[in-house]
PDB file of C-alpha atoms in Angstrom:
ATOM      1  CA  UNK A   1      49.400   3.033  18.546  1.00 64.00           C
ATOM      2  CA  UNK A   2      50.384   0.782  15.981  1.00 73.00           C
ATOM      3  CA  UNK A   3      48.566  -2.443  17.860  1.00 75.00           C
ATOM      4  CA  UNK A   4      50.482  -5.435  18.307  1.00 83.00           C
ATOM      5  CA  UNK A   5      50.324  -6.492  14.592  1.00 85.00           C
ATOM      6  CA  UNK A   6      53.430  -3.667  14.459  1.00 87.00           C
ATOM      7  CA  UNK A   7      55.238  -5.564  16.546  1.00 89.00           C
ATOM      8  CA  UNK A   8      55.562  -8.346  13.652  1.00 89.00           C
ATOM      9  CA  UNK A   9      55.484  -6.465  11.321  1.00 92.00           C
ATOM     10  CA  UNK A  10      58.804  -4.499  12.676  1.00 92.00           C
ATOM     11  CA  UNK A  11      60.360  -7.694  13.990  1.00 93.00           C
ATOM     12  CA  UNK A  12      60.360  -5.682  17.425  1.00 92.00           C
ATOM     13  CA  UNK A  13      60.694  -8.571  19.245  1.00 93.00           C
ATOM     14  CA  UNK A  14      63.502 -10.286  16.825  1.00 95.00           C
ATOM     15  CA  UNK A  15      65.683  -6.716  17.827  1.00 96.00           C
ATOM     16  CA  UNK A  16      65.145  -7.558  21.045  1.00 97.00           C
ATOM     17  CA  UNK A  17      66.637 -10.975  21.301  1.00 96.00           C
ATOM     18  CA  UNK A  18      69.530  -9.489  19.582  1.00 96.00           C
ATOM     19  CA  UNK A  19      69.858  -7.124  21.446  1.00 97.00           C
ATOM     20  CA  UNK A  20      69.594  -8.855  24.449  1.00 96.00           C
ATOM     21  CA  UNK A  21      72.224 -11.336  23.059  1.00 94.00           C
ATOM     22  CA  UNK A  22      75.322 -12.364  25.066  1.00 91.00           C
ATOM     23  CA  UNK A  23      77.331 -10.428  23.306  1.00 93.00           C
ATOM     24  CA  UNK A  24      75.048  -6.961  22.771  1.00 95.00           C
ATOM     25  CA  UNK A  25      76.709  -3.830  24.684  1.00 96.00           C
ATOM     26  CA  UNK A  26      75.520  -3.191  27.548  1.00 96.00           C
ATOM     27  CA  UNK A  27      73.661  -0.190  26.476  1.00 97.00           C
ATOM     28  CA  UNK A  28      71.781  -2.284  23.756  1.00 97.00           C
ATOM     29  CA  UNK A  29      70.461  -4.991  26.834  1.00 97.00           C
ATOM     30  CA  UNK A  30      69.087  -2.536  28.839  1.00 98.00           C
ATOM     31  CA  UNK A  31      67.193  -0.969  26.392  1.00 97.00           C
ATOM     32  CA  UNK A  32      65.871  -4.720  25.207  1.00 97.00           C
ATOM     33  CA  UNK A  33      65.006  -5.310  28.822  1.00 97.00           C
ATOM     34  CA  UNK A  34      63.631  -2.000  29.257  1.00 98.00           C
ATOM     35  CA  UNK A  35      61.387  -1.944  25.616  1.00 97.00           C
ATOM     36  CA  UNK A  36      60.460  -5.710  27.256  1.00 97.00           C
ATOM     37  CA  UNK A  37      58.957  -4.278  30.806  1.00 97.00           C
ATOM     38  CA  UNK A  38      57.331  -1.482  28.722  1.00 96.00           C
ATOM     39  CA  UNK A  39      55.561  -3.716  26.066  1.00 94.00           C
ATOM     40  CA  UNK A  40      54.916  -6.328  29.206  1.00 94.00           C
ATOM     41  CA  UNK A  41      53.052  -3.743  31.164  1.00 94.00           C
ATOM     42  CA  UNK A  42      51.356  -1.807  28.217  1.00 92.00           C
ATOM     43  CA  UNK A  43      49.912  -4.604  26.274  1.00 91.00           C
ATOM     44  CA  UNK A  44      49.214  -6.611  28.991  1.00 90.00           C
ATOM     45  CA  UNK A  45      48.281 -10.322  27.947  1.00 91.00           C
ATOM     46  CA  UNK A  46      48.524  -9.740  24.643  1.00 92.00           C
ATOM     47  CA  UNK A  47      52.561  -9.613  24.961  1.00 93.00           C
ATOM     48  CA  UNK A  48      52.410 -12.768  26.722  1.00 94.00           C
ATOM     49  CA  UNK A  49      53.103 -15.016  23.553  1.00 94.00           C
ATOM     50  CA  UNK A  50      56.748 -12.508  22.977  1.00 94.00           C
ATOM     51  CA  UNK A  51      57.511 -12.946  26.969  1.00 94.00           C
ATOM     52  CA  UNK A  52      57.543 -16.679  27.130  1.00 94.00           C
ATOM     53  CA  UNK A  53      59.554 -16.257  23.789  1.00 94.00           C
ATOM     54  CA  UNK A  54      62.399 -14.115  25.250  1.00 96.00           C
ATOM     55  CA  UNK A  55      62.339 -15.504  29.093  1.00 95.00           C
ATOM     56  CA  UNK A  56      65.739 -17.427  28.313  1.00 94.00           C
ATOM     57  CA  UNK A  57      67.445 -14.108  27.086  1.00 95.00           C
ATOM     58  CA  UNK A  58      65.757 -12.549  30.084  1.00 95.00           C
ATOM     59  CA  UNK A  59      67.232 -15.149  32.429  1.00 93.00           C
ATOM     60  CA  UNK A  60      70.187 -15.032  31.120  1.00 93.00           C
ATOM     61  CA  UNK A  61      70.931 -11.056  31.723  1.00 95.00           C
ATOM     62  CA  UNK A  62      70.811 -12.024  35.676  1.00 93.00           C
ATOM     63  CA  UNK A  63      74.865 -12.838  34.614  1.00 91.00           C
ATOM     64  CA  UNK A  64      75.064 -10.168  33.421  1.00 93.00           C
ATOM     65  CA  UNK A  65      77.993  -8.357  35.203  1.00 91.00           C
ATOM     66  CA  UNK A  66      76.965  -5.132  34.902  1.00 95.00           C
ATOM     67  CA  UNK A  67      74.055  -4.275  37.782  1.00 95.00           C
ATOM     68  CA  UNK A  68      72.341  -1.624  35.368  1.00 97.00           C
ATOM     69  CA  UNK A  69      71.642  -4.533  33.031  1.00 96.00           C
ATOM     70  CA  UNK A  70      70.477  -7.072  35.421  1.00 95.00           C
ATOM     71  CA  UNK A  71      68.849  -4.204  37.730  1.00 95.00           C
ATOM     72  CA  UNK A  72      67.304  -3.784  33.904  1.00 97.00           C
ATOM     73  CA  UNK A  73      66.378  -7.692  34.323  1.00 95.00           C
ATOM     74  CA  UNK A  74      65.204  -7.821  37.963  1.00 93.00           C
ATOM     75  CA  UNK A  75      62.103  -4.838  36.629  1.00 94.00           C
ATOM     76  CA  UNK A  76      61.413  -6.746  32.958  1.00 95.00           C
ATOM     77  CA  UNK A  77      60.728  -9.698  35.079  1.00 92.00           C
ATOM     78  CA  UNK A  78      58.678  -8.659  37.689  1.00 89.00           C
ATOM     79  CA  UNK A  79      56.325  -6.670  34.893  1.00 91.00           C
ATOM     80  CA  UNK A  80      56.371  -9.823  32.880  1.00 91.00           C
ATOM     81  CA  UNK A  81      55.935 -12.648  35.509  1.00 86.00           C
ATOM     82  CA  UNK A  82      52.657  -9.728  37.284  1.00 84.00           C
ATOM     83  CA  UNK A  83      51.036 -10.151  33.498  1.00 84.00           C
ATOM     84  CA  UNK A  84      51.196 -13.564  32.940  1.00 86.00           C
ATOM     85  CA  UNK A  85      47.768 -15.350  32.820  1.00 86.00           C
ATOM     86  CA  UNK A  86      47.747 -18.795  34.129  1.00 82.00           C
ATOM     87  CA  UNK A  87      48.397 -20.023  30.474  1.00 87.00           C
ATOM     88  CA  UNK A  88      51.154 -17.991  30.040  1.00 88.00           C
ATOM     89  CA  UNK A  89      52.704 -19.231  33.550  1.00 86.00           C
ATOM     90  CA  UNK A  90      51.976 -22.633  32.686  1.00 85.00           C
ATOM     91  CA  UNK A  91      54.123 -22.290  29.665  1.00 90.00           C
ATOM     92  CA  UNK A  92      56.969 -20.273  31.470  1.00 90.00           C
ATOM     93  CA  UNK A  93      57.355 -23.122  33.782  1.00 88.00           C
ATOM     94  CA  UNK A  94      59.239 -25.853  31.940  1.00 89.00           C
ATOM     95  CA  UNK A  95      62.144 -22.216  31.090  1.00 91.00           C
ATOM     96  CA  UNK A  96      61.920 -21.626  34.575  1.00 91.00           C
ATOM     97  CA  UNK A  97      62.245 -25.098  35.699  1.00 89.00           C
ATOM     98  CA  UNK A  98      65.318 -25.737  34.142  1.00 90.00           C
ATOM     99  CA  UNK A  99      66.671 -22.888  34.840  1.00 90.00           C
ATOM    100  CA  UNK A 100      65.915 -23.190  38.508  1.00 89.00           C
ATOM    101  CA  UNK A 101      68.443 -26.552  38.177  1.00 86.00           C
ATOM    102  CA  UNK A 102      70.616 -25.348  37.136  1.00 81.00           C
ATOM    103  CA  UNK A 103      70.948 -26.477  33.866  1.00 73.00           C
ATOM    104  CA  UNK A 104      69.967 -24.691  30.339  1.00 62.00           C
ATOM    105  CA  UNK A 105      70.721 -23.869  26.984  1.00 56.00           C
ATOM    106  CA  UNK A 106      73.456 -26.727  27.261  1.00 44.00           C
ATOM    107  CA  UNK A 107      75.483 -25.186  29.828  1.00 50.00           C
ATOM    108  CA  UNK A 108      75.596 -24.943  33.613  1.00 60.00           C
ATOM    109  CA  UNK A 109      73.556 -21.816  34.864  1.00 70.00           C
ATOM    110  CA  UNK A 110      75.462 -18.528  36.588  1.00 86.00           C
ATOM    111  CA  UNK A 111      74.058 -17.919  39.722  1.00 92.00           C
ATOM    112  CA  UNK A 112      72.570 -14.957  39.762  1.00 92.00           C
ATOM    113  CA  UNK A 113      69.750 -16.369  36.916  1.00 92.00           C
ATOM    114  CA  UNK A 114      69.198 -19.512  38.697  1.00 92.00           C
ATOM    115  CA  UNK A 115      68.103 -17.532  41.979  1.00 93.00           C
ATOM    116  CA  UNK A 116      65.652 -15.957  40.357  1.00 92.00           C
ATOM    117  CA  UNK A 117      64.424 -18.244  38.269  1.00 92.00           C
ATOM    118  CA  UNK A 118      64.134 -19.462  42.179  1.00 92.00           C
ATOM    119  CA  UNK A 119      63.041 -16.739  42.391  1.00 89.00           C
ATOM    120  CA  UNK A 120      59.353 -17.384  40.126  1.00 87.00           C
ATOM    121  CA  UNK A 121      58.854 -20.516  40.894  1.00 85.00           C
ATOM    122  CA  UNK A 122      58.024 -19.392  44.512  1.00 82.00           C
ATOM    123  CA  UNK A 123      56.233 -16.298  43.071  1.00 79.00           C
ATOM    124  CA  UNK A 124      54.247 -19.018  40.528  1.00 78.00           C
ATOM    125  CA  UNK A 125      53.225 -20.619  44.257  1.00 76.00           C
ATOM    126  CA  UNK A 126      51.027 -17.804  44.494  1.00 74.00           C
ATOM    127  CA  UNK A 127      49.941 -16.701  40.792  1.00 71.00           C
ATOM    128  CA  UNK A 128      49.473 -19.967  39.596  1.00 73.00           C
ATOM    129  CA  UNK A 129      49.798 -22.655  42.141  1.00 76.00           C
ATOM    130  CA  UNK A 130      47.816 -25.585  39.370  1.00 77.00           C
ATOM    131  CA  UNK A 131      50.173 -24.672  36.751  1.00 76.00           C
ATOM    132  CA  UNK A 132      52.684 -25.453  39.534  1.00 74.00           C
ATOM    133  CA  UNK A 133      51.078 -28.687  40.709  1.00 78.00           C
ATOM    134  CA  UNK A 134      51.267 -30.093  37.937  1.00 77.00           C
ATOM    135  CA  UNK A 135      55.383 -29.837  37.791  1.00 79.00           C
ATOM    136  CA  UNK A 136      55.712 -29.605  40.945  1.00 81.00           C
ATOM    137  CA  UNK A 137      57.201 -33.205  41.424  1.00 85.00           C
ATOM    138  CA  UNK A 138      59.888 -32.000  38.557  1.00 82.00           C
ATOM    139  CA  UNK A 139      60.654 -28.683  40.873  1.00 84.00           C
ATOM    140  CA  UNK A 140      60.873 -29.620  44.156  1.00 87.00           C
ATOM    141  CA  UNK A 141      64.066 -32.146  43.018  1.00 87.00           C
ATOM    142  CA  UNK A 142      65.079 -28.677  41.968  1.00 86.00           C
ATOM    143  CA  UNK A 143      64.868 -26.824  44.676  1.00 89.00           C
ATOM    144  CA  UNK A 144      66.055 -29.883  46.497  1.00 89.00           C
ATOM    145  CA  UNK A 145      69.099 -29.482  44.624  1.00 88.00           C
ATOM    146  CA  UNK A 146      69.246 -26.030  44.569  1.00 91.00           C
ATOM    147  CA  UNK A 147      69.914 -26.511  48.555  1.00 92.00           C
ATOM    148  CA  UNK A 148      72.742 -28.366  48.116  1.00 91.00           C
ATOM    149  CA  UNK A 149      74.715 -25.564  46.579  1.00 91.00           C
ATOM    150  CA  UNK A 150      77.586 -24.126  47.111  1.00 92.00           C
ATOM    151  CA  UNK A 151      76.397 -21.021  45.993  1.00 93.00           C
ATOM    152  CA  UNK A 152      74.771 -19.355  49.147  1.00 95.00           C
ATOM    153  CA  UNK A 153      72.666 -16.780  47.415  1.00 95.00           C
ATOM    154  CA  UNK A 154      70.942 -19.756  45.697  1.00 94.00           C
ATOM    155  CA  UNK A 155      70.007 -22.451  48.678  1.00 94.00           C
ATOM    156  CA  UNK A 156      68.123 -19.372  50.340  1.00 96.00           C
ATOM    157  CA  UNK A 157      66.904 -18.649  46.846  1.00 94.00           C
ATOM    158  CA  UNK A 158      65.430 -22.585  47.124  1.00 94.00           C
ATOM    159  CA  UNK A 159      65.283 -22.145  51.280  1.00 94.00           C
ATOM    160  CA  UNK A 160      62.776 -19.070  50.432  1.00 92.00           C
ATOM    161  CA  UNK A 161      60.795 -20.997  47.731  1.00 90.00           C
ATOM    162  CA  UNK A 162      60.134 -24.347  48.902  1.00 89.00           C
ATOM    163  CA  UNK A 163      58.491 -22.754  52.161  1.00 89.00           C
ATOM    164  CA  UNK A 164      56.409 -20.996  48.675  1.00 83.00           C
ATOM    165  CA  UNK A 165      55.446 -24.524  47.654  1.00 79.00           C
ATOM    166  CA  UNK A 166      55.073 -25.673  51.014  1.00 73.00           C
TER     167      UNK A 166
END
């Protein structure tokens, strides 16, 4: 292959961000998410800085109106989170925590991205307990707030994540 330098030379991450934008077509979003998943799987920790940068766009795709895009987001997020180092988890947690709290990018987050972010917090409890411990004072209030959310799936995700954290 061309190596990790080719990502920067060809502006691939910028192209993926454009493909994951809210106004992008279903095909663009799906293609961008598949690219994230494949790059995360093939490049592993070398792709980690880009994964952190793409995380807000990835979380936003969980709220897409199309099941195809949501499933691709789920699959990409799984690969991204599986491959994060402890340091990568530490860098990702503020973005995930913001989404789990129901805020992000200046507006309220839809329930699907919020459920995904809450699930990621629960996953972090297993793969990076020290890093999660550092943000626990912020995570617990966000999860407690989610327990009182109007959407039942947000409440259920918060309940599961609190069980994972506890």
